[in-house]
Amino acid sequence: MKVKVISIPVLDQEKALQFYTEKLGFVKKIDVPLGGGTRWLTVVSQEEQDGPEILLEPAPNHFEPAKVYQQALFEAGIPWTQFNVDDTQKEYERLVNLGVEFSIQPTEMGTVKVAVFNDNCGNNIQIVQML
């Protein structure tokens, strides 16, 4: 088995696309209209364009339990997912300069250094550096 696509629920696909590409530096991979104003919309890491895709999933707008779960995680401060980075402090500073809001600044926790930011699409996302 291989991981090909992971899903991140977003409240607004266009806003998510802008955030994930313009702020985080991902690259749009697939954008196919599905009707009803939704799209099969994926982004990939600029460094690994043949790697796993992130589906910017509009589920919270169409499936109430997904919206409730997303909101509960966000309010509890729990990240939806994590992205690995080479240097948490450097990435934190880059993103803060782009206006990204962090709920947890770079913090060492054992063998990792983590920080958590708001993706402005309903999710907390954690960045992790392996120490």
PDB file of N, CA and C in Angstrom, residues 52-91:
ATOM      1  N   PRO A  52       2.584  12.320  -2.161  1.00  0.00           N
ATOM      2  CA  PRO A  52       1.180  12.338  -1.757  1.00  0.00           C
ATOM      3  C   PRO A  52       0.508  13.684  -2.031  1.00  0.00           C
ATOM      4  N   GLU A  53      -0.741  13.622  -2.457  1.00  0.00           N
ATOM      5  CA  GLU A  53      -1.533  14.819  -2.724  1.00  0.00           C
ATOM      6  C   GLU A  53      -2.402  15.131  -1.514  1.00  0.00           C
ATOM      7  N   ILE A  54      -2.653  16.420  -1.303  1.00  0.00           N
ATOM      8  CA  ILE A  54      -3.578  16.866  -0.262  1.00  0.00           C
ATOM      9  C   ILE A  54      -4.855  17.295  -0.959  1.00  0.00           C
ATOM     10  N   LEU A  55      -5.938  16.588  -0.664  1.00  0.00           N
ATOM     11  CA  LEU A  55      -7.250  16.947  -1.199  1.00  0.00           C
ATOM     12  C   LEU A  55      -7.852  18.019  -0.303  1.00  0.00           C
ATOM     13  N   LEU A  56      -8.125  19.187  -0.860  1.00  0.00           N
ATOM     14  CA  LEU A  56      -8.791  20.262  -0.134  1.00  0.00           C
ATOM     15  C   LEU A  56     -10.292  19.978  -0.221  1.00  0.00           C
ATOM     16  N   GLU A  57     -10.759  19.223   0.736  1.00  0.00           N
ATOM     17  CA  GLU A  57     -12.081  18.586   0.739  1.00  0.00           C
ATOM     18  C   GLU A  57     -13.160  19.521   1.286  1.00  0.00           C
ATOM     19  N   PRO A  58     -14.220  19.798   0.512  1.00  0.00           N
ATOM     20  CA  PRO A  58     -15.278  20.681   0.986  1.00  0.00           C
ATOM     21  C   PRO A  58     -16.329  19.984   1.861  1.00  0.00           C
ATOM     22  N   ALA A  59     -15.999  18.843   2.424  1.00  0.00           N
ATOM     23  CA  ALA A  59     -16.962  18.048   3.202  1.00  0.00           C
ATOM     24  C   ALA A  59     -17.703  18.820   4.295  1.00  0.00           C
ATOM     25  N   PRO A  60     -17.049  19.719   5.051  1.00  0.00           N
ATOM     26  CA  PRO A  60     -17.798  20.405   6.114  1.00  0.00           C
ATOM     27  C   PRO A  60     -19.009  21.186   5.623  1.00  0.00           C
ATOM     28  N   ASN A  61     -19.005  21.557   4.353  1.00  0.00           N
ATOM     29  CA  ASN A  61     -20.134  22.310   3.807  1.00  0.00           C
ATOM     30  C   ASN A  61     -21.274  21.410   3.341  1.00  0.00           C
ATOM     31  N   HIS A  62     -21.035  20.102   3.267  1.00  0.00           N
ATOM     32  CA  HIS A  62     -22.027  19.187   2.714  1.00  0.00           C
ATOM     33  C   HIS A  62     -22.388  18.020   3.637  1.00  0.00           C
ATOM     34  N   PHE A  63     -21.666  17.904   4.757  1.00  0.00           N
ATOM     35  CA  PHE A  63     -21.883  16.770   5.656  1.00  0.00           C
ATOM     36  C   PHE A  63     -21.693  17.261   7.087  1.00  0.00           C
ATOM     37  N   GLU A  64     -22.800  17.530   7.759  1.00  0.00           N
ATOM     38  CA  GLU A  64     -22.780  18.166   9.081  1.00  0.00           C
ATOM     39  C   GLU A  64     -21.849  17.471  10.087  1.00  0.00           C
ATOM     40  N   PRO A  65     -21.820  16.131  10.163  1.00  0.00           N
ATOM     41  CA  PRO A  65     -20.882  15.500  11.115  1.00  0.00           C
ATOM     42  C   PRO A  65     -19.424  15.873  10.845  1.00  0.00           C
ATOM     43  N   ALA A  66     -19.052  16.055   9.593  1.00  0.00           N
ATOM     44  CA  ALA A  66     -17.681  16.471   9.271  1.00  0.00           C
ATOM     45  C   ALA A  66     -17.419  17.878   9.802  1.00  0.00           C
ATOM     46  N   LYS A  67     -18.404  18.745   9.660  1.00  0.00           N
ATOM     47  CA  LYS A  67     -18.266  20.123  10.143  1.00  0.00           C
ATOM     48  C   LYS A  67     -18.144  20.142  11.667  1.00  0.00           C
ATOM     49  N   VAL A  68     -18.947  19.355  12.347  1.00  0.00           N
ATOM     50  CA  VAL A  68     -18.910  19.288  13.809  1.00  0.00           C
ATOM     51  C   VAL A  68     -17.552  18.772  14.289  1.00  0.00           C
ATOM     52  N   TYR A  69     -17.047  17.714  13.647  1.00  0.00           N
ATOM     53  CA  TYR A  69     -15.761  17.131  14.019  1.00  0.00           C
ATOM     54  C   TYR A  69     -14.626  18.131  13.778  1.00  0.00           C
ATOM     55  N   GLN A  70     -14.626  18.776  12.617  1.00  0.00           N
ATOM     56  CA  GLN A  70     -13.596  19.762  12.296  1.00  0.00           C
ATOM     57  C   GLN A  70     -13.605  20.888  13.327  1.00  0.00           C
ATOM     58  N   GLN A  71     -14.774  21.395  13.643  1.00  0.00           N
ATOM     59  CA  GLN A  71     -14.896  22.497  14.590  1.00  0.00           C
ATOM     60  C   GLN A  71     -14.460  22.082  15.993  1.00  0.00           C
ATOM     61  N   ALA A  72     -14.803  20.864  16.409  1.00  0.00           N
ATOM     62  CA  ALA A  72     -14.406  20.382  17.733  1.00  0.00           C
ATOM     63  C   ALA A  72     -12.889  20.268  17.853  1.00  0.00           C
ATOM     64  N   LEU A  73     -12.240  19.739  16.818  1.00  0.00           N
ATOM     65  CA  LEU A  73     -10.778  19.647  16.835  1.00  0.00           C
ATOM     66  C   LEU A  73     -10.163  21.043  16.905  1.00  0.00           C
ATOM     67  N   PHE A  74     -10.666  21.953  16.092  1.00  0.00           N
ATOM     68  CA  PHE A  74     -10.126  23.311  16.047  1.00  0.00           C
ATOM     69  C   PHE A  74     -10.251  23.991  17.410  1.00  0.00           C
ATOM     70  N   GLU A  75     -11.443  23.922  17.987  1.00  0.00           N
ATOM     71  CA  GLU A  75     -11.686  24.579  19.278  1.00  0.00           C
ATOM     72  C   GLU A  75     -10.845  23.978  20.394  1.00  0.00           C
ATOM     73  N   ALA A  76     -10.523  22.678  20.301  1.00  0.00           N
ATOM     74  CA  ALA A  76      -9.690  22.015  21.308  1.00  0.00           C
ATOM     75  C   ALA A  76      -8.202  22.283  21.064  1.00  0.00           C
ATOM     76  N   GLY A  77      -7.874  22.928  19.937  1.00  0.00           N
ATOM     77  CA  GLY A  77      -6.486  23.220  19.625  1.00  0.00           C
ATOM     78  C   GLY A  77      -5.724  22.029  19.076  1.00  0.00           C
ATOM     79  N   ILE A  78      -6.454  21.013  18.626  1.00  0.00           N
ATOM     80  CA  ILE A  78      -5.827  19.800  18.110  1.00  0.00           C
ATOM     81  C   ILE A  78      -5.583  19.938  16.612  1.00  0.00           C
ATOM     82  N   PRO A  79      -4.344  19.706  16.167  1.00  0.00           N
ATOM     83  CA  PRO A  79      -4.060  19.802  14.734  1.00  0.00           C
ATOM     84  C   PRO A  79      -4.781  18.723  13.938  1.00  0.00           C
ATOM     85  N   TRP A  80      -5.255  19.106  12.737  1.00  0.00           N
ATOM     86  CA  TRP A  80      -5.884  18.136  11.844  1.00  0.00           C
ATOM     87  C   TRP A  80      -4.833  17.185  11.298  1.00  0.00           C
ATOM     88  N   THR A  81      -3.667  17.738  10.957  1.00  0.00           N
ATOM     89  CA  THR A  81      -2.567  16.935  10.421  1.00  0.00           C
ATOM     90  C   THR A  81      -1.265  17.656  10.702  1.00  0.00           C
ATOM     91  N   GLN A  82      -0.167  17.070  10.254  1.00  0.00           N
ATOM     92  CA  GLN A  82       1.127  17.723  10.417  1.00  0.00           C
ATOM     93  C   GLN A  82       1.930  17.631   9.139  1.00  0.00           C
ATOM     94  N   PHE A  83       2.800  18.622   8.963  1.00  0.00           N
ATOM     95  CA  PHE A  83       3.739  18.655   7.850  1.00  0.00           C
ATOM     96  C   PHE A  83       5.142  18.694   8.432  1.00  0.00           C
ATOM     97  N   ASN A  84       6.033  17.897   7.895  1.00  0.00           N
ATOM     98  CA  ASN A  84       7.418  17.909   8.343  1.00  0.00           C
ATOM     99  C   ASN A  84       8.169  19.048   7.676  1.00  0.00           C
ATOM    100  N   VAL A  85       9.049  19.676   8.413  1.00  0.00           N
ATOM    101  CA  VAL A  85       9.906  20.750   7.911  1.00  0.00           C
ATOM    102  C   VAL A  85      11.331  20.488   8.371  1.00  0.00           C
ATOM    103  N   ASP A  86      12.293  21.091   7.687  1.00  0.00           N
ATOM    104  CA  ASP A  86      13.693  20.936   8.072  1.00  0.00           C
ATOM    105  C   ASP A  86      14.049  21.778   9.287  1.00  0.00           C
ATOM    106  N   ASP A  87      13.393  22.948   9.420  1.00  0.00           N
ATOM    107  CA  ASP A  87      13.722  23.884  10.496  1.00  0.00           C
ATOM    108  C   ASP A  87      12.434  24.591  10.933  1.00  0.00           C
ATOM    109  N   THR A  88      11.889  24.170  12.061  1.00  0.00           N
ATOM    110  CA  THR A  88      10.623  24.723  12.548  1.00  0.00           C
ATOM    111  C   THR A  88      10.722  26.225  12.786  1.00  0.00           C
ATOM    112  N   GLN A  89      11.807  26.673  13.392  1.00  0.00           N
ATOM    113  CA  GLN A  89      11.950  28.100  13.688  1.00  0.00           C
ATOM    114  C   GLN A  89      11.962  28.929  12.402  1.00  0.00           C
ATOM    115  N   LYS A  90      12.728  28.483  11.424  1.00  0.00           N
ATOM    116  CA  LYS A  90      12.830  29.203  10.150  1.00  0.00           C
ATOM    117  C   LYS A  90      11.478  29.243   9.434  1.00  0.00           C
ATOM    118  N   GLU A  91      10.766  28.111   9.415  1.00  0.00           N
ATOM    119  CA  GLU A  91       9.454  28.059   8.759  1.00  0.00           C
ATOM    120  C   GLU A  91       8.439  28.908   9.516  1.00  0.00           C
TER     121      GLU A  91
END
